[in-house]
XYZ file of C-alpha atoms in Angstrom:
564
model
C -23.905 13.190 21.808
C -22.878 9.706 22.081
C -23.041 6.763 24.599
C -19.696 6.465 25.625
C -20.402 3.143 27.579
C -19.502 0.695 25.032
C -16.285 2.520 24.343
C -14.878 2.834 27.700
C -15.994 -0.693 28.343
C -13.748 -1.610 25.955
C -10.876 0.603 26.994
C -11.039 -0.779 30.061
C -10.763 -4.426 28.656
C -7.783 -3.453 27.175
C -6.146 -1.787 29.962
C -6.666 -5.389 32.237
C -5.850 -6.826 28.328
C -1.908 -5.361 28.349
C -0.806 -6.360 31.435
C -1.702 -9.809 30.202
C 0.147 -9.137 27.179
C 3.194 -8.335 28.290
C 3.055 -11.479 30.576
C 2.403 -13.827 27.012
C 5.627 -14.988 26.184
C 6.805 -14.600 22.062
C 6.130 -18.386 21.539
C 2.787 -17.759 22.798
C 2.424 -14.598 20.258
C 3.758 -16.575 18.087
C 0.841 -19.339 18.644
C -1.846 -16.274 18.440
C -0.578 -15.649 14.716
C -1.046 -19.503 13.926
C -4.564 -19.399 14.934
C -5.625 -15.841 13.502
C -4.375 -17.311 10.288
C -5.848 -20.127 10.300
C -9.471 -18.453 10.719
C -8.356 -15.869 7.896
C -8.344 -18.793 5.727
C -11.557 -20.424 7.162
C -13.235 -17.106 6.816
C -11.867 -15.745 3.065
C -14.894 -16.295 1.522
C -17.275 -14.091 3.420
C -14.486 -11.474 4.238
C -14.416 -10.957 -0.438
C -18.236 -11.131 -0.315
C -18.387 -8.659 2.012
C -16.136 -6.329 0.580
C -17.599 -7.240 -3.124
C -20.879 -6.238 -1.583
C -19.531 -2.955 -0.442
C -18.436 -2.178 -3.332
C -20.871 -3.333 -5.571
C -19.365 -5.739 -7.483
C -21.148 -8.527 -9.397
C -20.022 -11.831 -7.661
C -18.913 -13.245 -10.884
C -17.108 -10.367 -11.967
C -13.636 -10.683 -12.320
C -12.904 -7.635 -10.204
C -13.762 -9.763 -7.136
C -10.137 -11.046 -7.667
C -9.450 -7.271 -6.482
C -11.113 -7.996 -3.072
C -9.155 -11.091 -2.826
C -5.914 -9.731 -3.838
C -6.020 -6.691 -1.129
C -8.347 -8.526 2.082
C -7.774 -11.928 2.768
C -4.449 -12.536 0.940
C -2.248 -9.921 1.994
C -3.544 -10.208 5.431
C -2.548 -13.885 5.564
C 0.708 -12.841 4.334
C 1.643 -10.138 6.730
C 0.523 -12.284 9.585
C 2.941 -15.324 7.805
C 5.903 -12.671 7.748
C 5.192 -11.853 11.513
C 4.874 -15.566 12.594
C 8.745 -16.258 11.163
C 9.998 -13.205 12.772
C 8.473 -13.904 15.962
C 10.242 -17.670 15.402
C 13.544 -16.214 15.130
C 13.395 -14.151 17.515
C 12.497 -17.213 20.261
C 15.616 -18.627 18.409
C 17.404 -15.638 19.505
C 18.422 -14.952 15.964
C 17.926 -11.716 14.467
C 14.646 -11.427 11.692
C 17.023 -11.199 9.235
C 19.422 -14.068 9.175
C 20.021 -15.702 6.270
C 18.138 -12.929 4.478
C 20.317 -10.952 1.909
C 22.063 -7.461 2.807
C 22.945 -5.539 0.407
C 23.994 -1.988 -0.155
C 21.982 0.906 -2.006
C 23.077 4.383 -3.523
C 24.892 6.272 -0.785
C 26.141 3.725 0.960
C 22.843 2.810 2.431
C 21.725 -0.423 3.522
C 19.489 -2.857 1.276
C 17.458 -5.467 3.232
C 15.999 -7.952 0.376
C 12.328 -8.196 0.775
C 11.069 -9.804 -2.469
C 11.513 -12.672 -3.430
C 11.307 -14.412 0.165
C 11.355 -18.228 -0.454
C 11.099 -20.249 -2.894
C 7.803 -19.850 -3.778
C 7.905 -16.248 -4.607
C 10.381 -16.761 -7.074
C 8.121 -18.847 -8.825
C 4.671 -17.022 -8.179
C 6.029 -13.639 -8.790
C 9.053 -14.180 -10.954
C 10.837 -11.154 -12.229
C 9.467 -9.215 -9.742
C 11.876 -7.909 -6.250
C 11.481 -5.770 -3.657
C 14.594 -3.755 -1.811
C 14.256 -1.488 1.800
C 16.783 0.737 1.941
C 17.241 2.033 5.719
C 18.075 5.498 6.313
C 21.904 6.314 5.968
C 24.160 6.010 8.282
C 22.515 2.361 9.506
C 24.937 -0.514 8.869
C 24.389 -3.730 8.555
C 25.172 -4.471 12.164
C 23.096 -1.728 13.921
C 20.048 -3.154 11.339
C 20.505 -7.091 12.256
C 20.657 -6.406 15.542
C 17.773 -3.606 16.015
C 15.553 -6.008 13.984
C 12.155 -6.910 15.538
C 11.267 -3.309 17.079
C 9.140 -3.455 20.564
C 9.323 -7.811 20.331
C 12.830 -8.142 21.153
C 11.440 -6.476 24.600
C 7.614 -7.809 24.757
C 7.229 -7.386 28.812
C 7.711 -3.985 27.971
C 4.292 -2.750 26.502
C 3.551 0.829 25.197
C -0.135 1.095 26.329
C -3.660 1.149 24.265
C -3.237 2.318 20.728
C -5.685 3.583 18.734
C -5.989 2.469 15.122
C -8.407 4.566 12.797
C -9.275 2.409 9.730
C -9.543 2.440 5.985
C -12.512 2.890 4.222
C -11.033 1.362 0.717
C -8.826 -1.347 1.220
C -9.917 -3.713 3.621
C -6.640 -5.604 4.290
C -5.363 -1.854 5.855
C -7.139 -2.199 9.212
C -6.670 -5.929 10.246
C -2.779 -5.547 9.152
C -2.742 -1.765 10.864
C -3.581 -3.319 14.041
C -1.497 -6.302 13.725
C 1.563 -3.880 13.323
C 0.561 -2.073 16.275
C 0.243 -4.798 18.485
C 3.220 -6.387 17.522
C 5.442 -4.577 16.330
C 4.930 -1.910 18.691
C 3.709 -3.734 21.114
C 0.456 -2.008 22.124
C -2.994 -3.441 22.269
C -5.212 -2.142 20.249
C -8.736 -0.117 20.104
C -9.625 -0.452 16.154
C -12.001 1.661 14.296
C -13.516 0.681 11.265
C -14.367 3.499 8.586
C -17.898 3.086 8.486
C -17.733 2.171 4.828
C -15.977 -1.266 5.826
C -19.145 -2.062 8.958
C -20.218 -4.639 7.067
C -16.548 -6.631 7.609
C -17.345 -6.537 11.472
C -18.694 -10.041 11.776
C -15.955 -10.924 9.755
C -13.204 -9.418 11.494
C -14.944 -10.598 14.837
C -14.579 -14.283 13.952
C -10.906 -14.059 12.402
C -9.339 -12.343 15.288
C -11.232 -13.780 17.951
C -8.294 -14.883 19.498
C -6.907 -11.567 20.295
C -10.337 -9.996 21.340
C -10.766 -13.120 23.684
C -7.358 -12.273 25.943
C -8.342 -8.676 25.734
C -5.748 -7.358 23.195
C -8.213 -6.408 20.232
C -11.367 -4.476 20.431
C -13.435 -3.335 17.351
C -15.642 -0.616 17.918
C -17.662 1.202 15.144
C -19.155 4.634 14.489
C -18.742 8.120 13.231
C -16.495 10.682 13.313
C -17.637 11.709 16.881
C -16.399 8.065 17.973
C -13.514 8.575 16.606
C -12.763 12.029 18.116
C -13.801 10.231 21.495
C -11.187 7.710 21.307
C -8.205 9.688 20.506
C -9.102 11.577 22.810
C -9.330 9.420 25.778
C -7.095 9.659 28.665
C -6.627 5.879 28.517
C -5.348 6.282 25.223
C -1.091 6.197 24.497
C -1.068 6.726 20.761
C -3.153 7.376 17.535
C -2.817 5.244 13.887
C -4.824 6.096 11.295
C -5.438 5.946 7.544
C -6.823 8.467 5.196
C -6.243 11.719 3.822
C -4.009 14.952 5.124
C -7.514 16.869 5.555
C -8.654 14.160 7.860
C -5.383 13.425 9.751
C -5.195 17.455 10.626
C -8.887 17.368 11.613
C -7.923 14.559 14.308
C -4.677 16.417 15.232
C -5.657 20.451 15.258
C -9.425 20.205 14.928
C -11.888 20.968 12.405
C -12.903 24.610 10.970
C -11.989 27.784 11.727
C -9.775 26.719 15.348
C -8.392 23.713 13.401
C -6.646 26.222 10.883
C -5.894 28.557 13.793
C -4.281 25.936 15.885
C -2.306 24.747 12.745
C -0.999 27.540 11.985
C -0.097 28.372 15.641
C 1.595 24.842 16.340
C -0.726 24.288 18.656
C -2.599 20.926 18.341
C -5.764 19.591 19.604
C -4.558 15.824 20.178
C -1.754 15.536 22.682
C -0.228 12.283 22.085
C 1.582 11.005 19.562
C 0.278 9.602 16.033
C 1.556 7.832 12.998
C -0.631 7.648 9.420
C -0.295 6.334 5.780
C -2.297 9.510 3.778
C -2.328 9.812 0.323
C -1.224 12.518 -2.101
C -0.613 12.553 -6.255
C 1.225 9.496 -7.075
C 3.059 10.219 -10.011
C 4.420 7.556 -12.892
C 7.560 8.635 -14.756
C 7.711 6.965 -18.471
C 10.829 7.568 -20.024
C 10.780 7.637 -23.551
C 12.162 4.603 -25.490
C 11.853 2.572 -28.485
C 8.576 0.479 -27.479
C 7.049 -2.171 -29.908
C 3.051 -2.087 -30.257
C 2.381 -4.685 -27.672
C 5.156 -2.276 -25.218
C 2.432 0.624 -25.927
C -0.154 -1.957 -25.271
C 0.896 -3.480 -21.875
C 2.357 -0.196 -20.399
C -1.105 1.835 -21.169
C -3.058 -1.032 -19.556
C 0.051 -0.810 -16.688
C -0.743 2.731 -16.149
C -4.467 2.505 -16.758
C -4.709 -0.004 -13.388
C -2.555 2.197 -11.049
C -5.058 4.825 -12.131
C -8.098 2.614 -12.099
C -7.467 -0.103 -9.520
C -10.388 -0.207 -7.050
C -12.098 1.963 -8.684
C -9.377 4.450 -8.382
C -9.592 4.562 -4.707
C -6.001 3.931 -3.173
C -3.897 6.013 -1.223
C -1.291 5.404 -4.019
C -3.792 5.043 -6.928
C -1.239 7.389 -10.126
C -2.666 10.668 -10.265
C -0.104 11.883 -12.546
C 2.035 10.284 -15.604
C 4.564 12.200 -16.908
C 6.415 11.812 -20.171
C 8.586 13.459 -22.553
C 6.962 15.834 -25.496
C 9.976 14.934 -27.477
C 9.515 11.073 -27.272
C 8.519 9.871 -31.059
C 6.050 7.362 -29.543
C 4.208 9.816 -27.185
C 1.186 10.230 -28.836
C 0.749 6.880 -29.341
C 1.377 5.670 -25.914
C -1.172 8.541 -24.789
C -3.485 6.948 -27.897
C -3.152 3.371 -25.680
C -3.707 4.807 -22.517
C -6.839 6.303 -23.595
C -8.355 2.996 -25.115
C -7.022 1.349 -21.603
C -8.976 4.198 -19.593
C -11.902 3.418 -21.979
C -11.825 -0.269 -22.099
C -11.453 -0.963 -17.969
C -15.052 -3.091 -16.520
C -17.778 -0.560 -15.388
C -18.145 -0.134 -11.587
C -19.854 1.683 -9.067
C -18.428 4.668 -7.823
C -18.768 3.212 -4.190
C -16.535 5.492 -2.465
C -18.743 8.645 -0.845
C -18.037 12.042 -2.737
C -16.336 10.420 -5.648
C -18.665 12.395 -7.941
C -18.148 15.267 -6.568
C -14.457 14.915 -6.734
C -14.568 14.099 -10.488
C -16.786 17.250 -10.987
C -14.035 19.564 -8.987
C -11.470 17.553 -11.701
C -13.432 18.829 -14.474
C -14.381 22.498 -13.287
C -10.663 22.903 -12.708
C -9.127 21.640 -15.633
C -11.031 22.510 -19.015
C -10.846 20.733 -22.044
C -10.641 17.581 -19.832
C -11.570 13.791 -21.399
C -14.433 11.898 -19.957
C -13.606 8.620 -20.680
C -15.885 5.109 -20.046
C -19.209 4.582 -21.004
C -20.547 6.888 -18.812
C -17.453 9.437 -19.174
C -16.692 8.437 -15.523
C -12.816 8.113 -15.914
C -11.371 12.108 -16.854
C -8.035 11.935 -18.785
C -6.688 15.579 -17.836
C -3.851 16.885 -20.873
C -1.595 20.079 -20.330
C -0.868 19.433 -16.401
C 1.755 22.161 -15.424
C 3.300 22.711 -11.945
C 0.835 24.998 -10.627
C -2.348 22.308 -12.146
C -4.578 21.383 -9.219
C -4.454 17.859 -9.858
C -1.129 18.192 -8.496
C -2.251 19.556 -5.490
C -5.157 17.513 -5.058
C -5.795 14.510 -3.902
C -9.290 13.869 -5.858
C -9.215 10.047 -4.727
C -11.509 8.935 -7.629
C -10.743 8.468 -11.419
C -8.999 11.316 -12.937
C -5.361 11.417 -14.511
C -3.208 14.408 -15.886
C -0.635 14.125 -18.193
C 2.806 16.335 -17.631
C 4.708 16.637 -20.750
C 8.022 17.773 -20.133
C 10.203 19.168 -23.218
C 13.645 16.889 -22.547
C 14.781 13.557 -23.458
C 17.467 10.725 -22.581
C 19.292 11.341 -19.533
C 18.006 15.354 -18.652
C 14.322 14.136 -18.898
C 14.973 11.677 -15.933
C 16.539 14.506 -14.116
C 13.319 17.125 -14.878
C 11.143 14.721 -14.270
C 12.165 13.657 -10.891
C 12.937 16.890 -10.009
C 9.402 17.870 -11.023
C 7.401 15.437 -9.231
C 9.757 15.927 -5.716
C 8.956 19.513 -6.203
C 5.363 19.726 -7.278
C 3.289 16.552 -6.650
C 1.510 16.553 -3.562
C 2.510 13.740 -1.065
C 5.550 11.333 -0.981
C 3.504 8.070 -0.712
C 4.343 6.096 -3.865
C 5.913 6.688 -7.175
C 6.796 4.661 -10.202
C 9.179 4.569 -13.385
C 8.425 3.026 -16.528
C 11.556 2.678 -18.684
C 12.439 -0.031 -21.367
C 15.644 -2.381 -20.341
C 17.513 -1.068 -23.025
C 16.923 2.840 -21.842
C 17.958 1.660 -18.001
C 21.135 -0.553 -19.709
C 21.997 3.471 -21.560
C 21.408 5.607 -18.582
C 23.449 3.514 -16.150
C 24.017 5.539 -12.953
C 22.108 8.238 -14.146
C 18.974 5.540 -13.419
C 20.003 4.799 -10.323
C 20.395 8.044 -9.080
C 17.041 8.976 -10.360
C 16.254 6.036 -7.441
C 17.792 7.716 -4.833
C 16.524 11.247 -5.630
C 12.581 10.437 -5.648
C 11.670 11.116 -2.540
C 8.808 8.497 -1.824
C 8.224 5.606 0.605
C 7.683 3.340 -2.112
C 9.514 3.185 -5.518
C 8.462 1.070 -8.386
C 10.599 0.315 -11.426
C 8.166 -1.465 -14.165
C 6.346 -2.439 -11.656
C 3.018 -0.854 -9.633
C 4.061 0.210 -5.945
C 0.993 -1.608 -4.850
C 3.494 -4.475 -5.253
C 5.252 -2.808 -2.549
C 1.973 -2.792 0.072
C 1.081 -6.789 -1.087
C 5.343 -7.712 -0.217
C 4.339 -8.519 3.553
C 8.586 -7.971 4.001
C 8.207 -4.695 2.313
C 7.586 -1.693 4.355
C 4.803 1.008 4.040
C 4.283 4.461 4.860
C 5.496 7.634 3.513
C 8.735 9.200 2.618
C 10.210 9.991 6.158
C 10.988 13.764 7.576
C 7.107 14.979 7.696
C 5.599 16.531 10.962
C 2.204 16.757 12.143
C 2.512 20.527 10.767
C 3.584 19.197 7.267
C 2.390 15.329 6.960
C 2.344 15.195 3.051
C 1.507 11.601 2.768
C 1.952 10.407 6.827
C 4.798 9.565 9.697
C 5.809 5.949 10.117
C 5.764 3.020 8.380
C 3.541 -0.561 8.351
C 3.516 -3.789 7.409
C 7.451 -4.122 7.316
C 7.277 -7.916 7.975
C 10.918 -8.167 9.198
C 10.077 -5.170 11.738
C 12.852 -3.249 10.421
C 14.088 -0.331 12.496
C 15.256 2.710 10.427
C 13.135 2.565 6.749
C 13.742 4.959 4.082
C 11.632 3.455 1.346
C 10.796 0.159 -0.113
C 12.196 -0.315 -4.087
C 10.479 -2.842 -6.175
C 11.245 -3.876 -9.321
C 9.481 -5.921 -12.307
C 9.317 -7.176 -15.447
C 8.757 -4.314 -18.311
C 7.222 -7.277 -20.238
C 4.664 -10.092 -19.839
C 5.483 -13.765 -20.193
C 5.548 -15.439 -22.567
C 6.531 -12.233 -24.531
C 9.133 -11.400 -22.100
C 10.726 -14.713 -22.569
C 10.670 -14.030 -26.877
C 12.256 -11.127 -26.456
C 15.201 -11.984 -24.092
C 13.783 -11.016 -20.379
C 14.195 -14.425 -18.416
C 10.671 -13.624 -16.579
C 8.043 -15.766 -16.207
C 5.283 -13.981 -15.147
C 1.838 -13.195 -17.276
C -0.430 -10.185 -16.715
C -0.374 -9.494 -13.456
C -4.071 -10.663 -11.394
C -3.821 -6.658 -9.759
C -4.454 -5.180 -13.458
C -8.019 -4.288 -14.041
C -8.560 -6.306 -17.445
C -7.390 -9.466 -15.820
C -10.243 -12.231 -16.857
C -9.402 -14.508 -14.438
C -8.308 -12.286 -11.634
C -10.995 -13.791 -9.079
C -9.543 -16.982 -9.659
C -6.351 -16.243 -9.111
C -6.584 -14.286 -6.097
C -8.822 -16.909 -4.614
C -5.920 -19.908 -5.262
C -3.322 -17.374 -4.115
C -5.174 -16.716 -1.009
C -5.460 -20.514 -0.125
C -1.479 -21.142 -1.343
C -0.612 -18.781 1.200
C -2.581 -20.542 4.063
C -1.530 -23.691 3.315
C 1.341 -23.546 1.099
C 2.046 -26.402 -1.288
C 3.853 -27.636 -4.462
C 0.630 -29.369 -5.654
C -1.178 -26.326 -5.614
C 1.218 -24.632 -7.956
C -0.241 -25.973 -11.132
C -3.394 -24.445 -10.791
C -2.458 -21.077 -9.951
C -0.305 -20.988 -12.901
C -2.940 -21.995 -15.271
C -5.406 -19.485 -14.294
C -2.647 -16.687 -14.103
C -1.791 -17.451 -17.888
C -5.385 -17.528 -18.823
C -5.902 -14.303 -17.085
């Protein structure tokens, strides 16, 4: 048993804490934002040594720049995105004036996330970011539904429950965020136990919130969490994790849990939204690649594999290529050597082991790769493979070769991964410009028939969950019977009614070799790919640019980046 105490203390706080909120006015939100940022900034440093300690990291290790890259920065940059829609919205302009609307396959509508400003263009240039709303939304209907719960904020939605990430620490500050503003409901966060340590942290930075009562951060187990969804004070349930743990919080663990699944019967009996994970597969569509193509893309895929130790909710679990491609075995030759050649790291995350060990006992002949033959490289996946029905969450990849080229390989291959992949989180496509110039529509449809809630082209979807204007979540149409990879979205800086899915889009090459070879991009090795050098660097400049942005602070970030 537990002592509840503590927890309905604070449920009670927050109870007094909404009727207060829907009485604070959206210049006064607006104010709140300033302040939490400004304390983000103040408070960077121990938020990344806290997570680096977590996770084991070596403070000088250039991994670090992982912990800045996915707490502090993005965090400053989602509350940024909120703090100019809030603006506009006291302007009485909709959040996305002056923001190009386009139009997507199928007549749907394109809301330009990426770059916003000025200063994306430059910081990540070559990279963009697209959400395409649902069709049948026009342009109208999406300028003027815009802003979600703010454009009525005396009209609050009650205590919301947000159930946080254990990997990624920027998920829970920016989860609650989104919950109290965009859906206007204070909020009762718990932290995955794994991320305790950030409590002081998160205390400080959002003391303004906890002070008027619209934050509380409680801790605990799984029986505190079960407590608090539970609780008749309680409107609505957010969490973060896998489909195993959102149906234990919905039906119930064991025996009754499957029971009440399978009757339509669940335990929880409000409403919930999640981001889960699932098999995040990456397309690469055969092409004529140089050596340092082969190079760059194995060390592309190797990071969405890799990246935080291969804990992310949209980490690639599967890459799929073409058997017929010429270069295949030498892009698979790369990606090995990239597997191989990523930093050493603790396998922080609990049961990773064991996850890698049910990789291996299910798919003989698999590749330990690293120096302790950590990292499993998994040949010969097929549509009825396990790794395509599993979620391990730690460092294994399977290969799908499919036996098609040009035009019907894009076709088999997305129809392969919408069919047989677990989850509709994330995907990506890897193609050459001169193999999307050749395909024409047949690329573009490819687009619009992956069913995921983030799509990159060249590009990592992590991009997608760093763009504070892009939105997050899954693929919509799941249920609480079926959630594949969740319900809702996040993030979504321009509170967006309607998403489909977030498109980004980047550079298939690196500067300066991207400018040699005709791609006007300026961007080096990205600081998100696991053999950046100078990563930590670079994430820590970032981090302070987007506090305080400023021309002079340009020149610095740009050296680092291209040393990186």
């Amino acid at each position: 048993m537990i002592d509840t105490t503590a927890i309905d203390s604070a449920l009670a706080d927050l109870l007094r804490g909404e009727k207060a909120w829907a009485d604070t006015s959206l210049t006064r939100r607006r104010h709140l934002l300033d302040r939490v940022a400004a304390l983000i900034d103040r408070h960077a440093g121990e938020w990344v040594d806290a997570a680096a300690g977590i996770k084991g990291l070596d403070p000088g290790s250039p991994l670090v720049g992982e912990e800045w890259m996915s707490g502090p920065y993005p965090t400053l940059a989602g509350v940024k995105a909120l703090t100019g829609t809030v603006r506009k919205l006291v302007a009485g302009a909709s959040p996305i004036d002056g923001v190009r609307v386009g139009r997507a396959p199928g007549g749907r509508v394109a809301v330009q996330v990426l770059p916003h400003g000025v200063f994306d263009t430059l910081l990540l240039n070559g990279f963009s970011a697209e959400v395409w709303l649902r069709p049948g939304i026009d342009a109208d209907t999406a300028r003027r539904t815009a802003g979600l719960a703010l454009r009525d904020p005396e009209r609050t939605q009650g205590i919301g429950v947000v159930l946080g990430a254990g990997n990624i620490t920027s998920i829970a500050p920016l989860d609650a965020l989104y919950e109290l503003y965009a859906n206007n409901r204070v909020v009762a966060l718990k932290l995955n136990p794994i991320t305790d340590p950030l409590l002081p942290v998160f205390t400080k930075i959002f003391k303004p919130l906890i002070d008027l009562d619209l934050l509380r951060i409680l801790t605990g187990g799984a029986e505190v969490g079960e407590y608090l969804v539970h609780h008749d004070d309680v409107a609505h349930v957010h969490m973060t994790g896998s489909a195993v743990t959102h149906d234990a919080v919905v039906f119930g663990t064991g025996d009754a849990g499957r029971e009440r699944k399978a009757n339509g019967t669940p335990l929880l009996d409000k409403p919930i939204t999640s981001e889960l994970g699932g098999v995040s597969p990456t397309i690469v569509l055969p092409g004529a690649w140089s050596d340092a193509d082969l190079r760059f893309q194995a060390e592309h895929v190797a990071t969405q594999r890799l990246h935080n130790g291969g804990y992310n909710c949209v980490a690639t679990q599967a890459v799929v290529v073409s058997s017929l491609w010429p270069q295949k075995d030498r892009f698979l030759d790369e990606l090995r050597r990239a597997i191989a050649a990523a930093p050493d790291r603790a396998a922080y995350y609990p049961g990773s082991d064991d996850r890698v060990r049910s990789a291996l006992d299910a798919h003989p002949g698999s590749q330990g790769l690293g120096a302790h033959r950590g990292r499993v490289l998994v040949s010969g996946i097929v549509a009825d493979s396990a790794l395509l029905r599993t979620e391990y969450f730690a460092p294994v990849l399977g290969v799908v070769e499919l036996p098609h080229d040009g035009a019907e390989f894009v076709g088999r291959a997305v129809e392969f991964v919408n069919g047989n992949a677990a989850g509709t989180l994330g995907a990506n496509l890897i193609a050459h410009p001169a193999t999307i110039r050749s395909l024409g529509p047949v690329f573009d449809s490819a687009i619009e028939d992956l069913r995921y809630g983030t799509i990159a082209v060249n590009a990592w979807t992590g991009v997608g969950f760093l763009s504070p204007y892009a939105a997050w979540g899954a693929f919509p149409g799941n249920t609480v019977d079926d959630v594949q990879s969740g319900i809702g979205v996040v993030h979504n800086g321009f509170l967006l009614d309607g998403v489909e899915r977030t498109v980004v889009r980047g550079p298939f090459r690196p500067a300066p070799r991207s400018v040699l070879t005709g791609q006007l991009t300026l961007t080096p090795k990205p600081p998100w790919f696991v053999g950046n050098r100078t990563a930590a660097t670079t994430g820590r400049l970032l981090t302070g640019f987007t506090a305080n942005p400023g021309w002079a602070k340009l020149p610095a970030i740009f050296a680092s980046a291209l040393r990186g």
